[in-house]
Amino acid sequence: MEEEKKDVLAETEIPFQKKADLPAEKPKRKKRIPVPAWITFACAIMLATGIGGFHIYQTVHGQDLNLLTSEITPPQYGGYDGQGTVNTDEFHPEAEAMENLQQEITARSSRNRSVSDLQILYDSIDCGFDRTEGLHNGDRIVYACTFDTEAAERANYNLSDLVLTFTVSGLKEYQPLDPFANVTANWTLGNDYAAVIELNIPDELQAYGFTYDYHYGAEEYNGHSIFITVQADEEALKEAGYVLSATETEYELGPRPQRITDAEELSEEELTSIRETLRTMLEAELEGCGWQADITRSTVRINGIGDSYLSRNTAHFSDRTNGFTVIFELDTDSSGWFNLNSYDARFTGQIYRMGDGSIQFLTRTSHACRFTGSFGSFILEERSN
């Protein structure tokens, strides 16, 4: 039996073949990834790494927010140098950052995330200029922002670029205005028989509404000058583009007029000048009366003006040492009893020597068209002043 098994095995045994006699094995092919796929794969890895790193950075460092940027159009300035202003209504360089922050608040709210700290941060941001008025060309002004730092920390935000600096320029220059140009002063004799100062203001300056005054600079007049002052609405003046170049000036006025107390101080030429001046005044009055005047129940015709003379009659003056009366004889067609009636007109006043040396007779006398008097002496009646 054993021999039979061996024979069976012998018959079924595969004969040995040499390696060279065997058919050749097919080589295995290596799988290669195309280059574009490699690039796509690498980018995906980098993107994933970047996103992950960004989230890690935001988690650790916080989110950055630049409120302001140096690439900002400078603000607009208005007004005049020294009183310039900055236009704050249209200057908000933080607007873009604030809009981004508001969008983040909206986005978080839509995802049901808490926005309370972010809203507090948003509401706390306050930006503005350190100066907005009284600006000069060349001034440096600062635009800066403040915020709630604790709310920013809780909201995990880092705010930067908080300050901008600008140099003011383009403000118009005020035009200096001389309020004393062509302003003059002179001594004049007032109706109260006193020498007073009169200021003469040109119309173009009066149009500005200036108020002028003067003072001596001391208790007494110094004999040659006064100080003229001016007051103005300077704010209104600046709105018109002007500033006063001065508010006070010294003006040479000359000596104060001196009252004459003695006729001996007057020359014959000066006395003649006084009489001629008053004669002209009297002629104008008589012309207005038709060269006639009433007396009692009749009318006297005045034919002309006769001689005149200076009298020391001072009945019209409280200071009787300083008054003068100039008397004019009148020629009339009425001679009266025994040709002794007299008719005259009188001017009472005071005489001043002015600063330029000239003489003026100061009077308030004016006459009515009638005579008063008695016993043959009649005087052209003075009007009440």
Coordinates of C-alpha atoms in Angstrom, one line a residue:
M1 CA 0.0 0.0 0.0
E2 CA 2.8 2.3 0.8
E3 CA 4.4 1.7 -2.5
E4 CA 1.2 2.5 -4.3
K5 CA 0.9 5.8 -2.5
K6 CA 4.5 6.7 -3.4
D7 CA 3.7 5.9 -7.0
V8 CA 0.7 8.1 -6.9
L9 CA 2.7 11.0 -5.5
A10 CA 5.4 10.3 -8.0
E11 CA 3.0 10.5 -10.8
T12 CA 1.5 13.8 -9.6
E13 CA 4.7 15.6 -8.7
I14 CA 5.3 18.6 -10.8
P15 CA 8.6 18.5 -12.4
F16 CA 11.2 21.2 -11.4
Q17 CA 11.6 24.0 -13.9
K18 CA 14.5 26.4 -14.1
K19 CA 13.8 30.1 -13.5
A20 CA 14.8 30.9 -17.0
D21 CA 12.2 28.5 -18.3
L22 CA 9.4 30.4 -16.4
P23 CA 7.5 33.2 -18.0
A24 CA 8.7 36.7 -17.0
E25 CA 6.7 38.6 -14.3
K26 CA 5.0 41.9 -15.3
P27 CA 6.6 44.9 -13.6
K28 CA 4.4 46.8 -11.1
R29 CA 3.4 50.4 -12.1
K30 CA 3.9 53.3 -9.6
K31 CA 1.0 55.6 -9.0
R32 CA 1.9 59.4 -9.6
I33 CA -0.2 62.5 -8.4
P34 CA -0.4 65.2 -11.1
V35 CA 1.3 68.6 -10.4
P36 CA -1.9 70.6 -10.4
A37 CA -3.3 68.3 -7.8
W38 CA -0.2 68.7 -5.7
I39 CA -0.6 72.5 -5.9
T40 CA -4.3 72.3 -5.0
F41 CA -3.5 70.0 -2.1
A42 CA -0.7 72.3 -0.9
C43 CA -3.0 75.3 -1.0
A44 CA -5.7 73.6 0.8
I45 CA -3.2 72.7 3.5
M46 CA -1.9 76.2 3.7
L47 CA -5.5 77.7 3.8
A48 CA -6.5 75.3 6.5
T49 CA -3.3 76.1 8.4
G50 CA -3.9 79.9 7.9
I51 CA -7.5 79.9 8.9
G52 CA -6.7 77.9 11.9
G53 CA -3.8 80.1 12.7
F54 CA -5.9 83.2 12.2
H55 CA -8.6 81.9 14.6
I56 CA -5.8 81.0 17.1
Y57 CA -4.4 84.6 16.6
Q58 CA -7.7 86.2 17.2
T59 CA -8.4 84.1 20.2
V60 CA -5.1 84.9 21.8
H61 CA -4.3 88.4 20.4
G62 CA -7.8 89.8 19.7
Q63 CA -9.2 91.4 16.6
D64 CA -7.5 94.5 15.3
L65 CA -9.5 97.6 14.4
N66 CA -7.8 100.7 12.9
L67 CA -10.0 103.6 13.7
L68 CA -8.2 106.3 11.8
T69 CA -5.8 106.3 8.9
S70 CA -3.2 108.8 7.7
E71 CA -4.6 108.7 4.2
I72 CA -7.4 111.2 5.1
T73 CA -8.4 114.4 3.3
P74 CA -7.5 117.2 5.7
P75 CA -10.5 119.0 7.3
Q76 CA -11.9 122.2 5.8
Y77 CA -11.2 125.5 7.6
G78 CA -13.2 128.7 7.5
G79 CA -13.0 132.3 8.8
Y80 CA -10.1 134.5 9.2
D81 CA -6.6 134.1 10.6
G82 CA -6.9 134.3 14.4
Q83 CA -10.6 133.5 14.4
G84 CA -10.6 130.5 12.1
T85 CA -12.9 127.5 12.6
V86 CA -12.7 123.8 11.5
N87 CA -15.6 122.2 9.8
T88 CA -16.5 119.3 12.1
D89 CA -19.8 118.3 10.4
E90 CA -18.2 116.7 7.4
F91 CA -15.1 115.3 9.0
H92 CA -15.5 111.8 10.4
P93 CA -12.4 109.7 9.4
E94 CA -13.6 107.0 11.9
A95 CA -16.8 106.4 10.0
E96 CA -15.5 103.4 8.0
A97 CA -14.2 101.6 11.0
M98 CA -17.4 102.3 12.9
E99 CA -19.4 100.8 10.1
N100 CA -17.3 97.7 10.1
L101 CA -17.8 97.4 13.8
Q102 CA -21.5 97.8 13.4
Q103 CA -21.6 95.1 10.8
E104 CA -19.8 92.8 13.2
I105 CA -22.4 93.5 15.8
T106 CA -25.1 92.6 13.3
A107 CA -23.4 89.5 12.2
R108 CA -22.9 88.2 15.7
S109 CA -26.5 89.0 16.6
S110 CA -27.7 87.0 13.6
R111 CA -25.7 84.0 15.0
N112 CA -27.2 84.5 18.4
R113 CA -23.8 85.4 19.9
S114 CA -23.5 87.9 22.7
V115 CA -22.8 91.4 21.5
S116 CA -23.2 93.4 24.7
D117 CA -19.5 94.1 25.2
L118 CA -19.1 94.9 21.5
Q119 CA -22.1 97.3 21.7
I120 CA -20.6 99.0 24.7
L121 CA -17.4 99.4 22.9
Y122 CA -19.1 100.8 19.9
D123 CA -21.1 103.3 21.9
S124 CA -18.0 104.4 23.8
I125 CA -16.0 105.5 20.8
D126 CA -15.8 109.3 20.8
C127 CA -13.7 111.2 18.3
G128 CA -13.1 115.0 17.9
F129 CA -10.7 117.9 17.6
D130 CA -8.8 119.4 20.5
R131 CA -9.5 122.9 19.1
T132 CA -12.2 124.1 16.7
E133 CA -12.2 127.9 17.1
G134 CA -9.8 130.8 17.3
L135 CA -7.4 129.2 14.8
H136 CA -4.4 130.8 13.2
N137 CA -2.7 129.7 10.0
G138 CA 0.1 127.4 11.0
D139 CA -1.6 126.1 14.2
R140 CA -1.4 122.3 14.8
I141 CA -4.6 120.7 15.8
V142 CA -5.2 117.1 16.9
Y143 CA -8.1 114.8 16.0
A144 CA -8.2 111.9 18.4
C145 CA -10.5 109.1 19.5
T146 CA -11.2 107.6 23.0
F147 CA -13.0 104.4 23.9
D148 CA -13.9 102.1 26.8
T149 CA -10.8 100.0 27.1
E150 CA -12.4 97.5 29.4
A151 CA -15.2 96.9 27.0
A152 CA -12.7 96.5 24.2
E153 CA -10.8 93.9 26.2
R154 CA -13.9 92.0 27.0
A155 CA -14.9 92.1 23.3
N156 CA -11.4 90.9 22.4
Y157 CA -10.7 93.9 20.2
N158 CA -7.5 95.9 19.8
L159 CA -8.1 99.5 18.6
S160 CA -5.2 101.4 17.1
D161 CA -4.5 104.5 14.9
L162 CA -6.3 106.8 17.3
V163 CA -4.6 110.2 16.6
L164 CA -4.3 112.4 13.5
T165 CA -2.5 115.8 13.5
F166 CA -3.2 118.6 11.0
T167 CA -1.7 122.0 10.3
V168 CA -4.2 124.8 9.8
S169 CA -3.9 126.7 6.5
G170 CA -5.9 128.7 4.0
L171 CA -7.5 131.1 6.5
K172 CA -8.1 134.6 5.1
E173 CA -6.3 137.5 6.5
Y174 CA -8.2 140.3 8.2
Q175 CA -7.9 143.7 6.6
P176 CA -6.8 146.4 9.0
L177 CA -9.2 149.3 9.2
D178 CA -8.0 152.7 10.5
P179 CA -10.9 154.2 12.4
F180 CA -9.2 157.6 12.7
A181 CA -8.5 158.1 9.0
N182 CA -9.6 161.7 8.1
V183 CA -11.1 162.1 11.6
T184 CA -10.5 165.7 12.8
A185 CA -11.3 167.8 15.8
N186 CA -11.6 171.5 16.5
W187 CA -12.6 173.9 19.2
T188 CA -16.0 175.4 18.7
L189 CA -18.1 177.8 20.8
G190 CA -21.2 176.2 22.1
N191 CA -24.5 177.9 23.0
D192 CA -23.6 177.9 26.6
Y193 CA -20.9 180.5 25.9
A194 CA -18.2 177.9 26.4
A195 CA -15.5 176.5 24.2
V196 CA -16.1 172.9 23.5
I197 CA -14.4 170.2 21.3
E198 CA -16.2 169.0 18.2
L199 CA -15.2 165.8 16.5
N200 CA -15.7 165.5 12.7
I201 CA -16.2 161.9 11.5
P202 CA -16.3 161.0 7.8
D203 CA -19.4 159.4 6.5
E204 CA -17.6 156.2 5.5
L205 CA -16.5 155.6 9.1
Q206 CA -19.9 156.5 10.5
A207 CA -21.4 153.8 8.3
Y208 CA -19.6 151.2 10.5
G209 CA -21.5 152.4 13.6
F210 CA -18.4 153.5 15.5
T211 CA -18.7 155.5 18.7
Y212 CA -16.1 158.2 19.2
D213 CA -15.1 160.1 22.3
Y214 CA -12.2 162.1 23.6
H215 CA -10.3 162.8 26.8
Y216 CA -7.5 165.0 27.8
G217 CA -5.2 162.2 29.2
A218 CA -5.2 164.1 32.5
E219 CA -7.6 166.2 34.5
E220 CA -6.7 169.4 32.6
Y221 CA -6.2 170.1 29.0
N222 CA -2.5 170.1 28.2
G223 CA -2.8 173.0 25.8
H224 CA -2.1 171.2 22.5
S225 CA -3.6 167.7 22.1
I226 CA -6.4 165.4 23.0
F227 CA -6.9 161.6 22.8
I228 CA -9.6 160.4 20.6
T229 CA -11.0 156.9 21.3
V230 CA -13.3 154.6 19.3
Q231 CA -15.6 151.8 20.2
A232 CA -16.9 149.2 17.7
D233 CA -18.8 146.0 17.4
E234 CA -15.6 144.1 16.8
E235 CA -17.3 140.7 16.1
A236 CA -19.5 142.3 13.4
L237 CA -16.4 144.0 12.1
K238 CA -14.6 140.7 11.8
E239 CA -17.5 139.1 10.1
A240 CA -17.0 141.8 7.4
G241 CA -13.3 140.9 7.3
Y242 CA -11.9 143.9 9.2
V243 CA -10.0 144.5 12.4
L244 CA -9.3 147.9 14.0
S245 CA -5.8 149.0 13.5
A246 CA -6.1 151.1 16.7
T247 CA -8.6 152.1 19.3
E248 CA -7.0 155.4 20.4
T249 CA -5.0 158.2 18.8
E250 CA -3.5 161.4 19.9
Y251 CA -4.7 164.4 18.0
E252 CA -3.1 167.8 17.9
L253 CA -5.8 170.3 18.6
G254 CA -4.0 173.4 19.4
P255 CA -4.5 175.9 22.3
R256 CA -7.9 176.2 23.9
P257 CA -9.8 179.3 22.9
Q258 CA -9.3 182.1 25.4
R259 CA -12.1 184.3 26.6
I260 CA -11.5 188.0 26.2
T261 CA -12.3 189.9 29.3
D262 CA -11.0 193.4 28.3
A263 CA -11.7 195.1 25.0
E264 CA -8.2 196.5 25.2
E265 CA -7.0 193.0 24.2
L266 CA -8.6 193.5 20.8
S267 CA -7.1 195.4 17.9
E268 CA -9.2 197.8 15.8
E269 CA -9.2 195.3 13.0
E270 CA -10.6 192.7 15.3
L271 CA -13.3 195.0 16.6
T272 CA -14.2 195.9 13.0
S273 CA -14.4 192.2 12.1
I274 CA -16.8 191.6 15.0
R275 CA -19.1 194.5 14.1
E276 CA -19.2 193.5 10.4
T277 CA -20.1 189.9 11.3
L278 CA -22.9 190.9 13.5
R279 CA -24.1 193.5 11.0
T280 CA -24.5 190.8 8.5
M281 CA -26.6 188.8 11.0
L282 CA -28.8 191.8 11.7
E283 CA -29.3 192.5 8.0
A284 CA -30.6 189.0 7.5
E285 CA -33.1 189.4 10.4
L286 CA -34.4 192.8 9.2
E287 CA -34.7 191.3 5.7
G288 CA -37.0 188.7 7.3
C289 CA -39.0 191.4 8.9
G290 CA -39.5 193.4 5.7
W291 CA -37.3 196.2 7.2
Q292 CA -40.1 197.2 9.6
A293 CA -41.0 196.5 13.2
D294 CA -44.1 197.0 15.3
I295 CA -44.2 199.5 18.1
T296 CA -47.3 200.0 20.3
R297 CA -50.1 200.6 17.8
S298 CA -48.0 201.5 14.9
T299 CA -45.3 200.2 12.6
V300 CA -41.8 201.7 12.3
R301 CA -40.1 201.6 8.9
I302 CA -36.4 200.8 9.2
N303 CA -34.3 202.6 6.5
G304 CA -30.9 201.2 7.3
I305 CA -28.3 200.3 9.9
G306 CA -26.2 203.1 11.3
D307 CA -23.1 203.2 13.5
S308 CA -22.2 200.5 16.0
Y309 CA -20.0 200.3 19.0
L310 CA -18.9 197.8 21.7
S311 CA -20.3 198.3 25.2
R312 CA -19.4 196.7 28.5
N313 CA -23.1 196.3 29.4
T314 CA -23.2 192.8 30.8
A315 CA -26.7 192.6 32.1
H316 CA -27.3 189.4 30.2
F317 CA -24.4 187.5 31.9
S318 CA -24.1 185.9 35.3
D319 CA -20.4 186.6 35.0
R320 CA -20.6 190.3 34.4
T321 CA -16.8 190.8 33.9
N322 CA -16.7 188.8 30.7
G323 CA -19.7 189.9 28.7
F324 CA -19.9 192.4 25.8
T325 CA -22.8 194.0 24.0
V326 CA -22.5 195.3 20.4
I327 CA -25.1 198.1 19.8
F328 CA -26.3 199.1 16.3
E329 CA -28.1 202.3 15.7
L330 CA -31.1 202.0 13.3
D331 CA -32.3 204.7 10.9
T332 CA -36.1 204.8 10.9
D333 CA -38.8 207.1 9.5
S334 CA -40.1 207.9 13.0
S335 CA -38.3 210.6 14.9
G336 CA -40.8 211.0 17.8
W337 CA -41.0 213.9 20.2
F338 CA -38.4 216.6 19.6
N339 CA -36.5 214.2 17.4
L340 CA -35.1 212.5 20.5
N341 CA -36.4 209.0 19.9
S342 CA -33.7 206.4 19.3
Y343 CA -33.9 203.0 17.8
D344 CA -31.3 200.3 18.0
A345 CA -30.5 196.6 18.0
R346 CA -28.2 194.8 20.3
F347 CA -26.2 191.6 20.4
T348 CA -24.9 190.3 23.7
G349 CA -22.2 187.7 23.9
Q350 CA -18.7 186.8 24.7
I351 CA -15.5 187.2 22.7
Y352 CA -12.9 184.4 22.3
R353 CA -9.5 184.3 20.8
M354 CA -9.3 181.0 19.0
G355 CA -6.3 178.7 18.9
D356 CA -5.3 180.0 15.5
G357 CA -5.3 183.6 16.8
S358 CA -8.6 184.6 15.2
I359 CA -11.5 186.3 17.1
Q360 CA -15.0 185.0 17.4
F361 CA -18.0 186.8 19.0
L362 CA -20.2 184.1 20.6
T363 CA -23.9 185.2 20.9
R364 CA -27.3 183.6 21.3
T365 CA -29.2 186.8 20.4
S366 CA -31.8 186.9 17.8
H367 CA -34.5 189.5 17.2
A368 CA -38.2 189.7 16.7
C369 CA -40.0 192.2 14.4
R370 CA -41.0 194.7 17.1
F371 CA -39.6 197.4 19.3
T372 CA -39.8 197.6 23.1
G373 CA -38.9 200.5 25.3
S374 CA -40.2 203.8 26.7
F375 CA -39.3 207.5 27.0
G376 CA -38.0 207.7 23.4
S377 CA -35.5 204.8 23.7
F378 CA -36.5 201.7 21.8
I379 CA -34.7 198.5 21.3
L380 CA -35.4 195.7 18.8
E381 CA -36.9 193.0 20.9
E382 CA -34.8 189.9 21.5
R383 CA -36.4 186.5 20.9
S384 CA -36.6 184.0 23.8
N385 CA -34.2 181.1 23.2

